[in-house]
Tab-separated table of C-alpha atoms and ligand atoms in Angstrom:
chain	number	residue	atom	x	y	z
E	1	MET	CA	-77.464	119.461	148.468
E	2	LYS	CA	-80.748	117.861	147.462
E	3	TYR	CA	-81.247	117.342	143.743
E	4	THR	CA	-84.143	119.091	142.111
E	5	THR	CA	-85.441	118.449	138.606
E	6	PHE	CA	-86.343	122.096	138.191
E	7	ASN	CA	-84.299	124.442	140.292
E	8	GLN	CA	-86.476	127.499	140.960
E	9	GLN	CA	-83.569	129.593	142.183
E	10	VAL	CA	-82.504	132.128	139.615
E	11	SER	CA	-79.006	131.175	138.520
E	12	ASN	CA	-76.818	132.330	135.682
E	13	PRO	CA	-75.646	129.337	133.653
E	14	LEU	CA	-72.910	131.485	132.128
E	15	THR	CA	-71.128	131.711	135.462
E	16	GLU	CA	-71.804	128.202	136.741
E	17	PRO	CA	-69.026	125.578	136.743
E	18	MET	CA	-69.550	122.453	134.614
E	19	PHE	CA	-70.275	120.358	137.708
E	20	PHE	CA	-71.261	120.861	141.343
E	21	GLY	CA	-72.806	124.289	140.861
E	22	ASN	CA	-76.580	124.772	140.822
E	23	PRO	CA	-78.668	122.060	139.173
E	24	VAL	CA	-79.689	123.059	135.645
E	25	ASN	CA	-83.158	124.544	135.376
E	26	VAL	CA	-84.005	125.878	131.916
E	27	ALA	CA	-82.785	123.746	129.005
E	28	ARG	CA	-81.641	126.687	126.899
E	29	TYR	CA	-78.923	126.762	124.274
E	30	ASP	CA	-79.184	130.343	123.024
E	31	GLN	CA	-76.190	131.192	125.208
E	32	GLN	CA	-73.483	128.805	126.268
E	33	LYS	CA	-70.661	128.964	128.729
E	34	HIS	CA	-68.758	126.263	126.856
E	35	SER	CA	-70.115	126.292	123.308
E	36	ILE	CA	-68.058	123.227	122.390
E	37	PHE	CA	-70.669	120.959	123.992
E	38	GLU	CA	-73.444	122.405	121.846
E	39	LYS	CA	-71.251	121.809	118.781
E	40	LEU	CA	-70.598	118.231	119.866
E	41	ILE	CA	-74.338	117.632	120.257
E	42	GLU	CA	-74.939	118.882	116.725
E	43	LYS	CA	-72.131	116.771	115.338
E	44	GLN	CA	-73.238	113.655	117.213
E	45	ILE	CA	-76.841	114.013	116.032
E	46	SER	CA	-75.613	114.457	112.461
E	47	PHE	CA	-73.968	111.032	112.863
E	48	PHE	CA	-77.259	109.315	113.673
E	49	TRP	CA	-77.444	105.776	112.369
E	50	ARG	CA	-79.475	102.628	112.921
E	51	PRO	CA	-77.857	99.189	113.158
E	52	GLU	CA	-80.654	97.790	110.993
E	53	GLU	CA	-79.435	99.960	108.115
E	54	VAL	CA	-76.369	97.810	107.797
E	55	ASP	CA	-76.720	94.485	106.058
E	56	VAL	CA	-74.760	91.925	108.040
E	57	SER	CA	-76.204	88.825	106.336
E	58	LYS	CA	-73.053	88.049	104.369
E	59	ASP	CA	-71.122	87.844	107.643
E	60	ARG	CA	-72.912	84.628	108.540
E	61	VAL	CA	-71.212	82.835	105.654
E	62	ASP	CA	-67.847	84.409	106.469
E	63	PHE	CA	-68.141	83.433	110.115
E	64	GLN	CA	-68.440	79.761	109.213
E	65	LYS	CA	-65.157	80.040	107.318
E	66	LEU	CA	-63.215	81.431	110.282
E	67	THR	CA	-60.850	79.160	112.173
E	68	ASP	CA	-61.675	78.404	115.804
E	69	PRO	CA	-59.045	80.818	117.145
E	70	GLU	CA	-60.480	83.493	114.854
E	71	LYS	CA	-63.999	82.791	116.061
E	72	HIS	CA	-62.730	83.162	119.609
E	73	ILE	CA	-61.194	86.537	118.714
E	74	PHE	CA	-64.306	87.770	116.977
E	75	ILE	CA	-66.815	86.726	119.635
E	76	SER	CA	-64.658	87.755	122.591
E	77	ASN	CA	-64.291	91.235	121.163
E	78	LEU	CA	-68.024	91.538	120.709
E	79	LYS	CA	-68.530	90.485	124.321
E	80	TYR	CA	-66.043	93.043	125.551
E	81	GLN	CA	-67.583	95.814	123.467
E	82	THR	CA	-71.010	94.815	124.733
E	83	LEU	CA	-69.712	95.259	128.268
E	84	LEU	CA	-68.215	98.669	127.468
E	85	ASP	CA	-71.379	99.979	125.878
E	86	SER	CA	-73.588	98.503	128.605
E	87	VAL	CA	-71.640	100.654	131.039
E	88	GLN	CA	-71.521	103.716	128.812
E	89	GLY	CA	-75.198	103.544	127.878
E	90	ARG	CA	-76.175	104.286	131.451
E	91	SER	CA	-73.288	105.551	133.526
E	92	PRO	CA	-72.678	109.061	132.156
E	93	ASN	CA	-76.375	109.709	132.826
E	94	ILE	CA	-76.428	108.281	136.320
E	95	ALA	CA	-73.072	109.664	137.433
E	96	PHE	CA	-72.943	113.073	135.777
E	97	LEU	CA	-76.531	114.287	135.345
E	98	PRO	CA	-77.187	114.704	139.101
E	99	ILE	CA	-74.196	117.033	139.428
E	100	VAL	CA	-74.053	118.864	136.097
E	101	SER	CA	-74.681	122.625	136.077
E	102	LEU	CA	-74.653	123.724	132.436
E	103	PRO	CA	-77.570	123.022	130.069
E	104	GLU	CA	-75.349	122.413	127.041
E	105	LEU	CA	-73.222	119.926	128.956
E	106	GLU	CA	-76.282	118.212	130.432
E	107	THR	CA	-77.684	117.669	126.938
E	108	TRP	CA	-74.322	116.555	125.600
E	109	ILE	CA	-74.160	113.858	128.312
E	110	GLU	CA	-77.640	112.625	127.407
E	111	THR	CA	-76.844	112.640	123.690
E	112	TRP	CA	-73.553	110.835	124.257
E	113	SER	CA	-75.143	108.140	126.384
E	114	PHE	CA	-77.996	107.678	123.922
E	115	PHE	CA	-75.518	106.886	121.164
E	116	GLU	CA	-73.927	104.253	123.380
E	117	THR	CA	-77.318	102.548	123.491
E	118	ILE	CA	-77.306	102.460	119.684
E	119	HIS	CA	-73.963	100.674	119.931
E	120	SER	CA	-75.428	98.163	122.353
E	121	ARG	CA	-78.351	97.492	120.052
E	122	SER	CA	-75.978	96.971	117.159
E	123	TYR	CA	-74.265	94.057	118.945
E	124	THR	CA	-77.594	92.292	119.184
E	125	HIS	CA	-78.093	92.962	115.472
E	126	ILE	CA	-74.697	91.420	114.672
E	127	LEU	CA	-75.072	88.402	116.962
E	128	ARG	CA	-78.630	87.588	115.962
E	129	ASN	CA	-77.386	87.241	112.432
E	130	LEU	CA	-74.601	84.847	113.428
E	131	PHE	CA	-76.505	82.653	115.870
E	132	SER	CA	-80.124	81.623	115.924
E	133	ASP	CA	-79.911	82.063	119.683
E	134	PRO	CA	-77.183	84.475	120.877
E	135	SER	CA	-78.044	83.975	124.587
E	136	ASP	CA	-74.864	82.064	125.378
E	137	VAL	CA	-72.736	84.927	124.164
E	138	PHE	CA	-74.589	87.508	126.242
E	139	GLU	CA	-74.769	85.306	129.301
E	140	ASP	CA	-71.033	84.715	129.285
E	141	ILE	CA	-70.357	88.446	129.698
E	142	VAL	CA	-71.116	88.287	133.428
E	143	LEU	CA	-69.332	84.951	133.860
E	144	ASN	CA	-66.153	85.340	131.816
E	145	GLU	CA	-63.231	86.073	134.164
E	146	GLU	CA	-61.286	88.152	131.631
E	147	ILE	CA	-64.274	90.391	131.032
E	148	LYS	CA	-65.185	90.616	134.720
E	149	LEU	CA	-61.688	91.821	135.512
E	150	ARG	CA	-62.154	94.724	133.131
E	151	ALA	CA	-65.723	95.370	134.203
E	152	SER	CA	-64.729	96.010	137.797
E	153	ASP	CA	-62.079	98.528	136.813
E	154	ILE	CA	-64.369	100.298	134.396
E	155	SER	CA	-67.319	100.613	136.752
E	156	ARG	CA	-65.347	101.309	139.934
E	157	TYR	CA	-64.825	105.043	139.521
E	158	TYR	CA	-68.368	105.567	138.313
E	159	ASP	CA	-69.772	103.613	141.259
E	160	ASP	CA	-67.633	105.568	143.707
E	161	LEU	CA	-68.789	108.917	142.388
E	162	ILE	CA	-72.425	107.820	142.193
E	163	PHE	CA	-72.469	106.567	145.781
E	164	ALA	CA	-70.726	109.654	147.160
E	165	THR	CA	-73.135	111.909	145.261
E	166	GLN	CA	-76.095	109.999	146.666
E	167	LEU	CA	-74.801	110.404	150.222
E	168	TRP	CA	-74.148	114.096	149.657
E	169	GLN	CA	-77.541	114.740	148.103
E	170	THR	CA	-79.453	112.866	150.803
E	171	GLN	CA	-77.370	113.477	153.930
E	172	GLY	CA	-75.148	116.474	153.162
E	173	GLU	CA	-71.494	116.959	153.953
E	174	GLY	CA	-69.868	115.185	156.881
E	175	ARG	CA	-68.986	111.685	158.013
E	176	HIS	CA	-71.589	109.073	157.289
E	177	HIS	CA	-71.870	105.468	158.391
E	178	VAL	CA	-73.422	103.157	155.866
E	179	ASP	CA	-73.416	99.363	156.219
E	180	GLY	CA	-70.582	99.438	158.731
E	181	GLN	CA	-68.429	101.697	156.543
E	182	ASP	CA	-67.299	105.222	157.184
E	183	TYR	CA	-67.527	107.811	154.383
E	184	LEU	CA	-66.189	111.354	154.405
E	185	ILE	CA	-68.282	113.561	152.177
E	186	ASN	CA	-67.318	117.111	151.300
E	187	GLN	CA	-66.948	119.195	148.140
E	188	ARG	CA	-63.271	118.431	147.754
E	189	GLU	CA	-63.745	114.666	148.076
E	190	LEU	CA	-66.629	114.744	145.630
E	191	LYS	CA	-64.576	116.717	143.126
E	192	LYS	CA	-61.685	114.280	143.412
E	193	LYS	CA	-64.027	111.399	142.703
E	194	LEU	CA	-65.434	113.280	139.720
E	195	TYR	CA	-61.940	113.972	138.417
E	196	LEU	CA	-60.827	110.352	138.680
E	197	CYS	CA	-64.070	109.135	137.185
E	198	MET	CA	-63.706	111.481	134.202
E	199	ASN	CA	-60.174	110.217	133.683
E	200	SER	CA	-61.330	106.639	133.782
E	201	VAL	CA	-64.062	107.397	131.224
E	202	ASN	CA	-61.544	109.268	129.095
E	203	ALA	CA	-59.226	106.236	129.099
E	204	LEU	CA	-62.170	104.008	128.198
E	205	GLU	CA	-63.158	106.120	125.210
E	206	ALA	CA	-59.509	106.645	124.232
E	207	ILE	CA	-58.103	103.139	124.132
E	208	ARG	CA	-60.400	100.443	125.467
E	209	PHE	CA	-62.006	99.812	122.092
E	210	TYR	CA	-58.893	99.804	119.985
E	211	VAL	CA	-57.714	96.210	120.305
E	212	SER	CA	-61.150	95.158	119.267
E	213	PHE	CA	-61.348	97.725	116.451
E	214	ALA	CA	-57.994	96.565	115.088
E	215	CYS	CA	-59.155	92.928	114.958
E	216	THR	CA	-62.396	93.891	113.234
E	217	PHE	CA	-60.605	95.956	110.615
E	218	ALA	CA	-57.983	93.247	110.122
E	219	PHE	CA	-60.834	90.880	109.216
E	220	ALA	CA	-62.173	93.534	106.850
E	221	GLU	CA	-58.739	93.836	105.215
E	222	ARG	CA	-59.268	90.202	104.186
E	223	GLU	CA	-62.804	91.071	103.039
E	224	MET	CA	-64.237	89.078	105.918
E	225	MET	CA	-67.058	90.128	108.266
E	226	GLU	CA	-67.582	93.359	106.379
E	227	GLY	CA	-71.072	94.068	107.678
E	228	ASN	CA	-69.658	93.961	111.178
E	229	SER	CA	-66.793	96.181	110.099
E	230	LYS	CA	-69.215	98.757	108.703
E	231	ILE	CA	-71.008	98.891	112.065
E	232	ILE	CA	-67.743	99.132	113.977
E	233	ARG	CA	-66.678	102.044	111.794
E	234	LEU	CA	-69.827	103.905	112.733
E	235	ILE	CA	-69.165	103.088	116.375
E	236	ALA	CA	-65.527	104.197	116.127
E	237	ARG	CA	-66.617	107.534	114.682
E	238	ASP	CA	-68.957	108.085	117.646
E	239	GLU	CA	-66.307	107.018	120.166
E	240	ASN	CA	-63.923	109.575	118.741
E	241	LEU	CA	-66.445	112.295	119.431
E	242	HIS	CA	-67.014	111.035	122.981
E	243	LEU	CA	-63.296	111.111	123.539
E	244	THR	CA	-63.125	114.671	122.284
E	245	SER	CA	-65.706	115.654	124.905
E	246	THR	CA	-63.831	114.097	127.830
E	247	GLN	CA	-60.596	115.675	126.580
E	248	HIS	CA	-62.305	119.063	126.543
E	249	ILE	CA	-63.649	118.600	130.068
E	250	LEU	CA	-60.259	117.528	131.435
E	251	ASN	CA	-58.445	120.362	129.693
E	252	LEU	CA	-60.980	123.010	130.747
E	253	TRP	CA	-60.340	121.950	134.337
E	254	ALA	CA	-56.569	121.674	134.051
E	255	LYS	CA	-56.188	125.058	132.360
E	256	GLY	CA	-58.332	126.804	134.950
E	257	LYS	CA	-61.012	127.653	132.385
E	258	ASP	CA	-63.875	126.340	134.479
E	259	ASP	CA	-63.843	125.633	138.219
E	260	PRO	CA	-60.642	126.879	139.952
E	261	GLU	CA	-60.956	124.151	142.564
E	262	MET	CA	-60.986	121.525	139.822
E	263	GLN	CA	-57.686	122.951	138.588
E	264	GLU	CA	-56.223	122.268	142.029
E	265	VAL	CA	-57.750	118.796	142.060
E	266	ALA	CA	-56.295	118.127	138.605
E	267	GLU	CA	-52.829	118.962	139.886
E	268	GLU	CA	-53.252	117.045	143.105
E	269	CYS	CA	-54.578	113.903	141.396
E	270	HIS	CA	-52.455	114.050	138.239
E	271	ASP	CA	-50.376	110.975	139.076
E	272	GLN	CA	-53.389	108.942	140.082
E	273	ALA	CA	-55.115	109.903	136.828
E	274	ARG	CA	-52.046	108.943	134.839
E	275	ASP	CA	-51.975	105.569	136.605
E	276	ILE	CA	-55.594	104.987	135.607
E	277	PHE	CA	-54.645	105.539	131.972
E	278	ILE	CA	-51.572	103.338	132.106
E	279	LYS	CA	-53.485	100.577	133.850
E	280	ALA	CA	-56.100	100.676	131.099
E	281	VAL	CA	-53.311	100.313	128.521
E	282	GLU	CA	-51.888	97.318	130.387
E	283	GLN	CA	-55.323	95.722	130.548
E	284	GLU	CA	-55.808	96.186	126.827
E	285	LYS	CA	-52.473	94.536	126.133
E	286	LYS	CA	-53.485	91.616	128.355
E	287	TRP	CA	-56.719	91.445	126.425
E	288	ALA	CA	-54.679	91.028	123.251
E	289	SER	CA	-52.899	88.045	124.861
E	290	TYR	CA	-56.212	86.531	125.855
E	291	LEU	CA	-57.552	86.958	122.320
E	292	PHE	CA	-54.566	85.272	120.723
E	293	GLN	CA	-54.145	82.497	123.304
E	294	HIS	CA	-55.487	79.861	120.902
E	295	GLY	CA	-53.644	81.272	117.885
E	296	SER	CA	-53.290	84.466	115.860
E	297	MET	CA	-55.234	85.689	112.895
E	298	ILE	CA	-53.883	86.632	109.477
E	299	GLY	CA	-52.489	90.153	109.430
E	300	LEU	CA	-52.314	90.619	113.185
E	301	ASN	CA	-50.426	89.263	116.117
E	302	LYS	CA	-50.214	90.078	119.771
E	303	ASP	CA	-47.011	92.132	119.585
E	304	ILE	CA	-48.072	94.425	116.795
E	305	LEU	CA	-51.427	94.925	118.469
E	306	CYS	CA	-49.736	95.883	121.745
E	307	GLN	CA	-47.542	98.348	119.893
E	308	TYR	CA	-50.600	99.854	118.312
E	309	VAL	CA	-52.271	100.299	121.701
E	310	GLU	CA	-49.149	102.036	122.983
E	311	PHE	CA	-48.999	104.245	119.910
E	312	ILE	CA	-52.623	105.331	120.309
E	313	ALA	CA	-52.150	105.751	124.064
E	314	THR	CA	-49.198	108.117	123.580
E	315	HIS	CA	-51.258	110.364	121.315
E	316	ARG	CA	-54.180	110.369	123.650
E	317	MET	CA	-52.174	110.947	126.769
E	318	SER	CA	-50.499	113.959	125.202
E	319	ALA	CA	-53.922	115.410	124.336
E	320	ILE	CA	-54.629	115.758	128.051
E	321	GLY	CA	-51.145	116.889	129.018
E	322	MET	CA	-49.930	113.507	130.250
E	323	GLU	CA	-46.466	112.243	129.625
E	324	SER	CA	-46.496	108.826	127.971
E	325	PRO	CA	-44.223	106.035	129.210
E	326	PHE	CA	-44.399	104.336	125.794
E	327	GLU	CA	-41.895	104.720	123.006
E	328	VAL	CA	-43.753	103.702	119.879
E	329	THR	CA	-43.600	106.756	117.621
E	330	THR	CA	-44.688	105.374	114.264
E	331	ASN	CA	-48.045	103.816	113.594
E	332	PRO	CA	-47.577	100.017	113.413
E	333	LEU	CA	-50.999	99.542	111.765
E	334	PRO	CA	-51.252	102.386	109.217
E	335	TRP	CA	-54.232	100.807	107.447
E	336	MET	CA	-56.302	101.454	110.574
E	337	ASN	CA	-56.478	105.126	109.585
E	338	ASN	CA	-58.531	104.263	106.514
E	339	TYR	CA	-61.219	102.718	108.685
E	340	LEU	CA	-61.220	105.564	111.186
E	341	ASN	CA	-61.672	108.171	108.457
E	342	SER	CA	-65.181	109.560	108.760
E	343	ASP	CA	-65.446	110.233	105.010
E	344	ASN	CA	-65.774	106.538	104.399
E	345	VAL	CA	-68.740	106.028	106.688
E	346	GLN	CA	-71.357	108.488	105.501
E	347	VAL	CA	-74.837	107.042	105.710
E	348	ALA	CA	-76.830	108.698	102.950
E	349	PRO	CA	-80.538	108.526	103.828
E	350	GLN	CA	-81.644	107.629	100.302
E	351	GLU	CA	-79.324	104.638	100.355
E	352	SER	CA	-80.188	103.375	103.771
E	353	GLU	CA	-83.076	101.252	102.503
E	354	ILE	CA	-80.729	99.251	100.325
E	355	SER	CA	-78.213	98.287	102.907
E	356	SER	CA	-76.308	95.864	100.702
E	357	TYR	CA	-75.601	98.676	98.275
E	358	LEU	CA	-74.413	100.812	101.159
E	359	VAL	CA	-72.037	98.184	102.460
E	360	GLY	CA	-70.765	97.562	98.935
E	361	GLN	CA	-70.093	101.231	98.404
E	362	ILE	CA	-68.173	101.582	101.621
E	363	ASP	CA	-66.082	98.531	100.876
E	364	SER	CA	-65.130	99.700	97.422
E	365	GLU	CA	-63.757	102.909	98.876
E	366	VAL	CA	-61.071	101.152	100.823
E	367	ASN	CA	-59.069	98.845	98.664
E	368	ALA	CA	-55.551	97.559	98.597
E	369	ASP	CA	-54.298	100.601	96.637
E	370	ASP	CA	-55.138	102.815	99.577
E	371	PHE	CA	-52.493	101.063	101.581
E	372	GLY	CA	-49.874	101.173	98.864
E	373	ASP	CA	-48.026	104.185	100.226
E	374	PHE	CA	-47.673	102.817	103.695
E	375	ASP	CA	-44.726	100.928	104.959
E	376	LEU	CA	-44.848	98.731	108.013
K	1	MET	CA	-65.801	136.576	97.551
K	2	ASP	CA	-63.344	134.740	95.366
K	3	LYS	CA	-60.548	133.010	97.130
K	4	VAL	CA	-57.162	133.858	95.732
K	5	CYS	CA	-55.149	130.788	94.950
K	6	ASN	CA	-51.882	130.881	96.786
K	7	THR	CA	-48.992	128.594	97.518
K	8	PHE	CA	-47.076	128.902	100.764
K	9	GLN	CA	-43.885	127.357	102.019
K	10	VAL	CA	-44.447	124.986	104.900
K	11	SER	CA	-41.413	123.856	106.775
K	12	VAL	CA	-41.808	120.844	108.960
K	13	GLU	CA	-39.411	120.483	111.850
K	14	ASN	CA	-36.713	117.904	111.065
K	15	VAL	CA	-37.791	117.747	107.414
K	16	THR	CA	-35.860	119.698	104.794
K	17	PRO	CA	-36.458	121.431	102.458
K	18	SER	CA	-39.741	123.247	103.056
K	19	LEU	CA	-42.790	122.000	101.185
K	20	PRO	CA	-44.988	124.088	98.909
K	21	CYS	CA	-48.621	123.862	100.085
K	22	THR	CA	-51.599	125.541	98.419
K	23	ASN	CA	-54.673	126.952	100.057
K	24	GLU	CA	-56.804	124.893	97.673
K	25	CYS	CA	-56.753	121.752	99.737
K	26	THR	CA	-56.331	121.065	103.424
K	27	LEU	CA	-52.901	121.261	104.940
K	28	LEU	CA	-53.125	117.534	105.711
K	29	GLU	CA	-53.761	116.702	102.051
K	30	SER	CA	-50.852	118.900	100.981
K	31	LEU	CA	-48.485	117.273	103.459
K	32	GLU	CA	-49.611	113.820	102.350
K	33	SER	CA	-49.065	114.743	98.712
K	34	HIS	CA	-45.445	115.356	99.715
K	35	LYS	CA	-45.385	111.810	101.167
K	36	LEU	CA	-45.166	113.118	104.681
K	37	GLU	CA	-46.945	110.805	107.101
K	38	VAL	CA	-49.179	112.802	109.413
K	39	HIS	CA	-51.327	110.870	111.855
K	40	SER	CA	-55.021	111.244	111.029
K	41	HIS	CA	-58.308	109.539	111.761
K	42	CYS	CA	-61.508	111.481	111.152
K	43	ARG	CA	-60.092	114.060	108.673
K	44	GLU	CA	-62.955	116.271	109.731
K	45	GLY	CA	-61.638	118.129	112.774
K	46	PHE	CA	-63.337	116.222	115.565
K	47	CYS	CA	-60.922	113.516	116.710
K	48	GLY	CA	-57.671	115.395	117.289
K	49	ALA	CA	-55.450	112.702	115.753
K	50	CYS	CA	-53.722	115.191	113.437
K	51	ARG	CA	-52.982	117.768	116.184
K	52	THR	CA	-49.860	119.677	115.164
K	53	LYS	CA	-47.785	122.434	116.754
K	54	LEU	CA	-47.831	125.697	114.821
K	55	ILE	CA	-44.500	127.349	115.457
K	56	SER	CA	-45.071	130.288	113.146
K	57	GLY	CA	-47.568	131.417	110.530
K	58	THR	CA	-51.337	131.561	110.236
K	59	VAL	CA	-54.086	129.221	109.014
K	60	ASP	CA	-57.816	129.417	108.280
K	61	TYR	CA	-60.259	126.674	109.162
K	62	VAL	CA	-62.435	125.309	106.391
K	63	THR	CA	-64.363	123.176	108.906
K	64	ASP	CA	-65.019	124.293	112.472
K	65	PRO	CA	-62.491	122.350	114.576
K	66	LEU	CA	-64.155	120.442	117.433
K	67	ALA	CA	-61.191	118.494	118.756
K	68	TYR	CA	-59.339	119.977	121.687
K	69	ILE	CA	-56.266	121.960	120.669
K	70	ASP	CA	-53.994	124.287	122.587
K	71	ASP	CA	-53.516	127.896	121.515
K	72	ASP	CA	-50.305	127.009	119.672
K	73	GLU	CA	-51.747	123.965	117.902
K	74	ILE	CA	-53.669	123.400	114.659
K	75	LEU	CA	-55.648	120.591	113.034
K	76	PRO	CA	-54.168	120.154	109.536
K	77	CYS	CA	-57.136	118.015	108.385
K	78	CYS	CA	-59.457	120.995	108.378
K	79	CYS	CA	-57.306	124.075	107.819
K	80	ILE	CA	-55.503	125.795	104.951
K	81	PRO	CA	-52.368	127.935	105.193
K	82	THR	CA	-52.737	131.697	104.891
K	83	SER	CA	-49.011	132.394	105.199
K	84	ASN	CA	-45.742	130.482	105.194
K	85	LEU	CA	-45.716	128.058	108.123
K	86	VAL	CA	-43.347	126.315	110.469
K	87	ILE	CA	-44.989	123.248	112.030
K	88	LYS	CA	-44.152	120.262	114.192
K	89	PRO	CA	-46.557	117.304	113.857
K	90	GLY	CA	-47.495	115.683	117.203
B	401	FES	S1	-57.845	113.866	111.647
B	401	FES	FE1	-59.371	114.072	113.161
B	401	FES	S2	-59.046	116.118	113.820
B	401	FES	FE2	-57.718	115.962	112.144
B	402	FE2	FE1	-70.006	103.119	122.457
B	403	FE2	FE1	-68.356	106.138	123.848
């Protein structure tokens, strides 16, 4: 079916499925089939922040004091996050907008993706402060083997869905030959690709940032790189909301609360989806090994980080009805919770001009006493 | 309308005895005040980290919960008890 930017057919968005129904015509939010997406839009917009609001200048001094292995950890994580947000800043738009059928979901996707572009801009803000010319760091993202390995897995399911959608929208259902390859395009195949893609995005939002987050917050525990930590806390808050949206989509499908065919697809592809999640966990654990290959950093080592990834993964798998293969039941890094608490990251508009004050205020709210009750 | 201050008994599976929890602070805060470790991140109802099974009893939300929860689950970070509860943290 050809895509149209304003579908003149009268359709009822209250009876459309989330995806692969009629293209959205009127951007209206007075009535919603799935009101959760409208609520997520409101919440996300209330989180609006600008990287420039956060004073990162003190980080430059801290960075010079880091050991070489620590510098490797810090910069590698920034590269990896830059990759993740490069993908997320465009892909939900390109993959999902051509096939979405509900106005509130369409706008959620655009809002979500827009916030990923804020994340991308914040990495430039951080790196510009550390290096007079951050080009080398950015250029390495497409050369670094460890990052490339992850990039291909992250973009694969998006690319698959995007290409299949393009074939369907230009040539319709059937078998198509393109560049010597044979493609079978029909509704069922498209829906399977959408399902796997959504699972891959869900895994990305659920766990792909957490090794990096843990390192950032471990630096902050030592009162190092606190400007960076402030930015990462704002990013982590957004990522949590994105994750909530993919969990809702997956659960609406699985529970038969949207498109009945997607419920069948969810059952049929359950194992494949679970494998996508587990593979992402394995990749994150390998990332931890790569980070610590030249040496650990104070307060963190590879093993505890891997346990943390498994702990988070178990929680997040259970949220979408997946059985976890991991056995970590207690949080190995309890102090992480203090940095993921949204109370500690409010950006008050009147304070945003004085970013040093803002950073100072945030820091003072998390001190050693907060961790006193926790046992490792 | 004035809220009547009430304390309810909350029993947590595998934890004895039951814990008194008021409706003056969130269920998460009450459980933490009893030194019970409940997983939490946002503490604002949007991340789902605190997702807990509600085996019996009723709660009211003080913040609209955005995180996905099943019909038999609650988000302790943004609700208060309105009766005695039996719960099982996730
Ligand atoms: S801690 Fe985030 S939903 Fe309760
Ligand atoms: Fe992001
Ligand atoms: Fe995200």
